[in-house]
CSV table of C-alpha atoms in Angstrom, one decimal:
chain,number,residue,atom,x,y,z
A,64,UNK,CA,-4.8,8.9,-8.5
A,65,UNK,CA,-5.3,12.6,-7.7
A,66,UNK,CA,-2.5,15.1,-7.0
A,67,UNK,CA,-0.9,14.7,-3.6
A,68,UNK,CA,0.6,18.1,-2.8
A,69,UNK,CA,4.4,18.4,-2.8
A,70,UNK,CA,5.2,14.8,-1.9
A,71,UNK,CA,6.9,12.8,-4.6
A,72,UNK,CA,7.6,9.6,-2.6
A,73,UNK,CA,5.9,7.4,0.1
A,74,UNK,CA,7.2,4.7,2.5
A,75,UNK,CA,5.9,1.1,2.6
A,76,UNK,CA,7.1,-2.5,2.7
A,77,UNK,CA,7.4,-4.9,-0.2
A,78,UNK,CA,7.2,-8.3,1.5
A,79,UNK,CA,5.3,-9.8,4.4
A,80,UNK,CA,6.7,-10.6,7.8
A,81,UNK,CA,5.4,-12.1,11.1
A,82,UNK,CA,6.7,-12.4,14.7
A,83,UNK,CA,5.5,-13.3,18.2
A,84,UNK,CA,5.6,-11.6,21.6
A,85,UNK,CA,4.5,-13.2,24.9
A,86,UNK,CA,3.2,-11.3,27.9
A,87,UNK,CA,2.1,-13.2,31.1
A,88,UNK,CA,1.0,-16.3,29.2
A,89,UNK,CA,-0.8,-14.5,26.4
A,90,UNK,CA,0.7,-15.0,22.9
A,91,UNK,CA,0.5,-12.0,20.4
A,92,UNK,CA,1.4,-12.9,16.8
A,93,UNK,CA,1.8,-10.0,14.4
A,94,UNK,CA,1.5,-10.2,10.6
A,95,UNK,CA,2.5,-7.4,8.3
A,96,UNK,CA,1.6,-7.2,4.6
A,97,UNK,CA,2.1,-4.7,1.8
A,98,UNK,CA,-1.4,-4.0,0.4
A,99,UNK,CA,-2.8,-1.5,-2.1
A,100,UNK,CA,-6.6,-2.1,-1.7
A,101,UNK,CA,-9.3,-3.0,0.8
A,102,UNK,CA,-9.9,-6.2,-1.2
A,103,UNK,CA,-6.3,-7.3,-0.6
A,104,UNK,CA,-6.6,-6.4,3.1
A,105,UNK,CA,-9.8,-8.5,3.5
A,106,UNK,CA,-8.2,-11.4,1.7
A,107,UNK,CA,-5.2,-11.5,4.1
A,108,UNK,CA,-7.4,-11.0,7.2
A,109,UNK,CA,-9.6,-13.9,6.2
A,110,UNK,CA,-6.5,-16.0,5.6
A,111,UNK,CA,-5.2,-15.3,9.1
A,112,UNK,CA,-8.6,-16.0,10.7
A,113,UNK,CA,-8.6,-19.4,8.9
A,114,UNK,CA,-5.1,-20.2,10.1
A,115,UNK,CA,-5.8,-19.1,13.7
A,116,UNK,CA,-9.5,-20.0,14.3
A,117,UNK,CA,-8.9,-20.6,18.1
A,118,UNK,CA,-7.4,-17.1,18.7
A,119,UNK,CA,-9.6,-14.9,20.9
A,120,UNK,CA,-8.9,-11.7,19.0
A,121,UNK,CA,-7.8,-10.8,15.5
A,122,UNK,CA,-7.0,-7.0,15.9
A,123,UNK,CA,-5.7,-5.0,13.0
A,124,UNK,CA,-4.9,-1.6,11.4
A,125,UNK,CA,-4.2,-0.5,7.8
A,126,UNK,CA,-3.4,2.7,6.0
A,127,UNK,CA,-3.9,3.0,2.2
A,128,UNK,CA,-3.2,5.5,-0.5
A,129,UNK,CA,-0.4,8.0,-1.1
A,130,UNK,CA,-2.6,10.8,0.4
A,131,UNK,CA,-2.7,8.6,3.5
A,132,UNK,CA,-6.4,9.4,4.2
A,133,UNK,CA,-7.7,5.8,3.9
A,134,UNK,CA,-7.2,4.0,7.2
A,135,UNK,CA,-9.0,1.7,9.7
A,136,UNK,CA,-8.3,0.0,13.0
A,137,UNK,CA,-10.1,-2.6,15.0
A,138,UNK,CA,-9.9,-3.8,18.6
A,139,UNK,CA,-11.9,-6.9,17.7
A,140,UNK,CA,-13.4,-7.3,21.2
A,141,UNK,CA,-10.4,-6.0,23.2
A,142,UNK,CA,-11.2,-2.9,25.4
A,143,UNK,CA,-11.6,0.2,23.3
A,144,UNK,CA,-8.4,1.8,22.1
A,145,UNK,CA,-6.1,-1.0,23.5
A,146,UNK,CA,-5.3,-2.8,20.2
A,147,UNK,CA,-6.2,-1.2,16.9
A,148,UNK,CA,-5.0,2.3,17.9
A,149,UNK,CA,-1.5,1.2,19.1
A,150,UNK,CA,-1.1,-0.9,15.9
A,151,UNK,CA,-2.0,2.0,13.7
A,152,UNK,CA,0.2,4.3,15.9
A,153,UNK,CA,3.3,2.2,15.0
A,154,UNK,CA,2.5,2.2,11.3
A,155,UNK,CA,2.1,6.0,11.5
A,156,UNK,CA,5.3,6.5,13.5
A,157,UNK,CA,7.2,5.3,10.4
A,158,UNK,CA,4.9,7.4,8.1
A,159,UNK,CA,4.1,4.3,6.1
A,160,UNK,CA,1.1,3.6,3.9
A,161,UNK,CA,-0.2,0.7,1.7
A,162,UNK,CA,0.4,-1.6,4.6
A,163,UNK,CA,-1.6,-3.6,7.1
A,164,UNK,CA,-0.8,-5.3,10.4
A,165,UNK,CA,-2.9,-8.0,12.0
A,166,UNK,CA,-2.2,-9.1,15.6
A,167,UNK,CA,-3.7,-12.5,16.7
A,168,UNK,CA,-4.0,-13.0,20.4
A,169,UNK,CA,-4.2,-16.3,22.3
A,170,UNK,CA,-5.3,-15.6,25.9
A,171,UNK,CA,-3.0,-17.0,28.5
A,172,UNK,CA,-5.3,-16.8,31.5
A,173,UNK,CA,-4.1,-13.6,33.1
A,174,UNK,CA,-5.8,-10.3,32.5
A,175,UNK,CA,-3.3,-7.6,31.3
A,176,UNK,CA,-5.4,-4.5,32.0
A,177,UNK,CA,-5.5,-1.5,29.6
A,178,UNK,CA,-1.9,-0.4,30.0
A,179,UNK,CA,-0.6,-4.0,29.6
A,180,UNK,CA,-2.7,-4.5,26.4
A,181,UNK,CA,-1.6,-1.3,24.8
A,182,UNK,CA,2.1,-2.2,25.6
A,183,UNK,CA,1.7,-5.7,24.1
A,184,UNK,CA,0.0,-4.6,20.9
A,185,UNK,CA,2.4,-1.7,20.4
A,186,UNK,CA,5.5,-3.9,21.1
A,187,UNK,CA,4.6,-6.8,18.8
A,188,UNK,CA,3.7,-4.3,16.0
A,189,UNK,CA,7.0,-2.5,16.4
A,190,UNK,CA,8.9,-5.9,16.3
A,191,UNK,CA,7.2,-7.1,13.1
A,192,UNK,CA,7.9,-3.7,11.4
A,193,UNK,CA,11.6,-4.0,12.3
A,194,UNK,CA,11.7,-7.4,10.6
A,195,UNK,CA,10.9,-6.1,7.1
A,196,UNK,CA,12.9,-3.3,5.4
A,197,UNK,CA,11.0,0.0,4.8
A,198,UNK,CA,11.2,1.0,1.1
A,199,UNK,CA,10.6,4.3,-0.6
A,200,UNK,CA,8.3,4.3,-3.7
A,201,UNK,CA,7.5,7.1,-6.1
A,202,UNK,CA,4.0,8.6,-6.0
A,203,UNK,CA,2.5,8.0,-9.4
A,204,UNK,CA,0.0,10.1,-11.4
A,205,UNK,CA,-2.2,8.1,-13.8
A,206,UNK,CA,-2.4,9.3,-17.4
A,207,UNK,CA,-4.2,8.0,-20.5
A,208,UNK,CA,-2.4,8.4,-23.8
A,209,UNK,CA,-4.0,8.2,-27.2
A,210,UNK,CA,-1.9,8.3,-30.3
A,211,UNK,CA,-1.4,7.0,-33.9
A,212,UNK,CA,-0.2,3.4,-34.2
A,213,UNK,CA,3.0,4.4,-36.0
A,214,UNK,CA,3.9,6.4,-32.9
A,215,UNK,CA,3.9,3.4,-30.6
A,216,UNK,CA,7.7,3.0,-30.4
A,217,UNK,CA,8.2,6.7,-29.7
A,218,UNK,CA,5.6,6.6,-26.9
A,219,UNK,CA,7.1,3.4,-25.3
A,220,UNK,CA,10.5,5.0,-25.4
A,221,UNK,CA,9.3,8.1,-23.6
A,222,UNK,CA,7.4,6.0,-21.0
A,223,UNK,CA,10.4,3.8,-20.4
A,224,UNK,CA,12.7,6.8,-20.0
A,225,UNK,CA,10.4,8.3,-17.4
A,226,UNK,CA,10.1,4.9,-15.5
A,227,UNK,CA,6.4,4.7,-16.2
A,228,UNK,CA,4.3,1.8,-14.9
A,229,UNK,CA,2.1,0.5,-17.7
A,230,UNK,CA,-1.4,-0.2,-16.2
A,231,UNK,CA,-3.4,-1.0,-19.3
A,232,UNK,CA,-2.9,-1.0,-23.1
A,233,UNK,CA,-5.1,-1.3,-26.1
A,234,UNK,CA,-3.1,-1.5,-29.3
A,235,UNK,CA,-5.8,-1.9,-31.9
A,236,UNK,CA,-7.0,0.6,-34.5
A,237,UNK,CA,-7.0,3.5,-32.0
A,238,UNK,CA,-4.1,2.8,-29.6
A,239,UNK,CA,-4.5,3.8,-26.0
A,240,UNK,CA,-2.2,3.3,-23.0
A,241,UNK,CA,-2.8,4.0,-19.3
A,242,UNK,CA,0.3,4.4,-17.2
A,243,UNK,CA,1.4,5.6,-13.8
A,244,UNK,CA,4.1,8.3,-14.1
A,245,UNK,CA,6.4,9.1,-11.1
A,246,UNK,CA,5.4,12.5,-10.0
A,247,UNK,CA,9.0,13.7,-10.1
A,248,UNK,CA,9.2,12.8,-13.9
A,249,UNK,CA,5.9,14.5,-14.9
A,250,UNK,CA,7.3,17.6,-16.4
A,251,UNK,CA,10.0,15.7,-18.3
A,252,UNK,CA,7.3,13.3,-19.7
A,253,UNK,CA,4.9,16.1,-20.8
A,254,UNK,CA,7.8,18.0,-22.5
A,255,UNK,CA,8.8,14.9,-24.4
A,256,UNK,CA,5.2,14.2,-25.5
A,257,UNK,CA,4.8,17.7,-26.9
A,258,UNK,CA,7.6,16.9,-29.3
A,259,UNK,CA,5.4,14.1,-30.7
A,260,UNK,CA,2.5,15.3,-32.8
A,261,UNK,CA,-1.1,14.2,-32.4
A,262,UNK,CA,-0.6,12.6,-28.9
A,263,UNK,CA,-3.5,13.2,-26.5
A,264,UNK,CA,-2.9,12.7,-22.8
A,265,UNK,CA,-5.4,13.0,-20.0
A,266,UNK,CA,-4.8,13.0,-16.2
A,267,UNK,CA,-7.0,10.3,-14.7
A,268,UNK,CA,-8.6,11.1,-11.3
């Protein structure tokens, strides 16, 4: 993960939620999920489509990454700008990322018009986001550490102290660990590592 400016934390959710909103006969069912990749997003979207095959629309929006630059929204056949944009707008109003919302619509026989659709998709998204607590998570920088085997305990102690998230480890002849370091603990970590000799560390992009 690349550097993300001055920000040290981001906001997201850590569990899924769903709720329903009715407008003039149409049912709007919103599903919110924490996601960290497009693959996860696709998996949940397919799951919802299987569970609701008779719904006329499966509209969605997601935002990914701590730089918040990876996002997408879809009206899935609704008039342009009436579904995906209002869903994404509600995610962005809370400044959240690593999150997706899918809204399934069952048509009730009455056309809602553009303002009515925008209102319905915005409202049901706001409702589902109120149902699950927003959490703050540290932005992590990914590092690779290479060291001598006898230094393993010292390395693990430093990583634990800095609340590192171990992503991958190879502990054979030439030990190597990849870990996500909270950005706020980077200086403390690098200072501690300098006290250990022969430890190589590389920032992964």
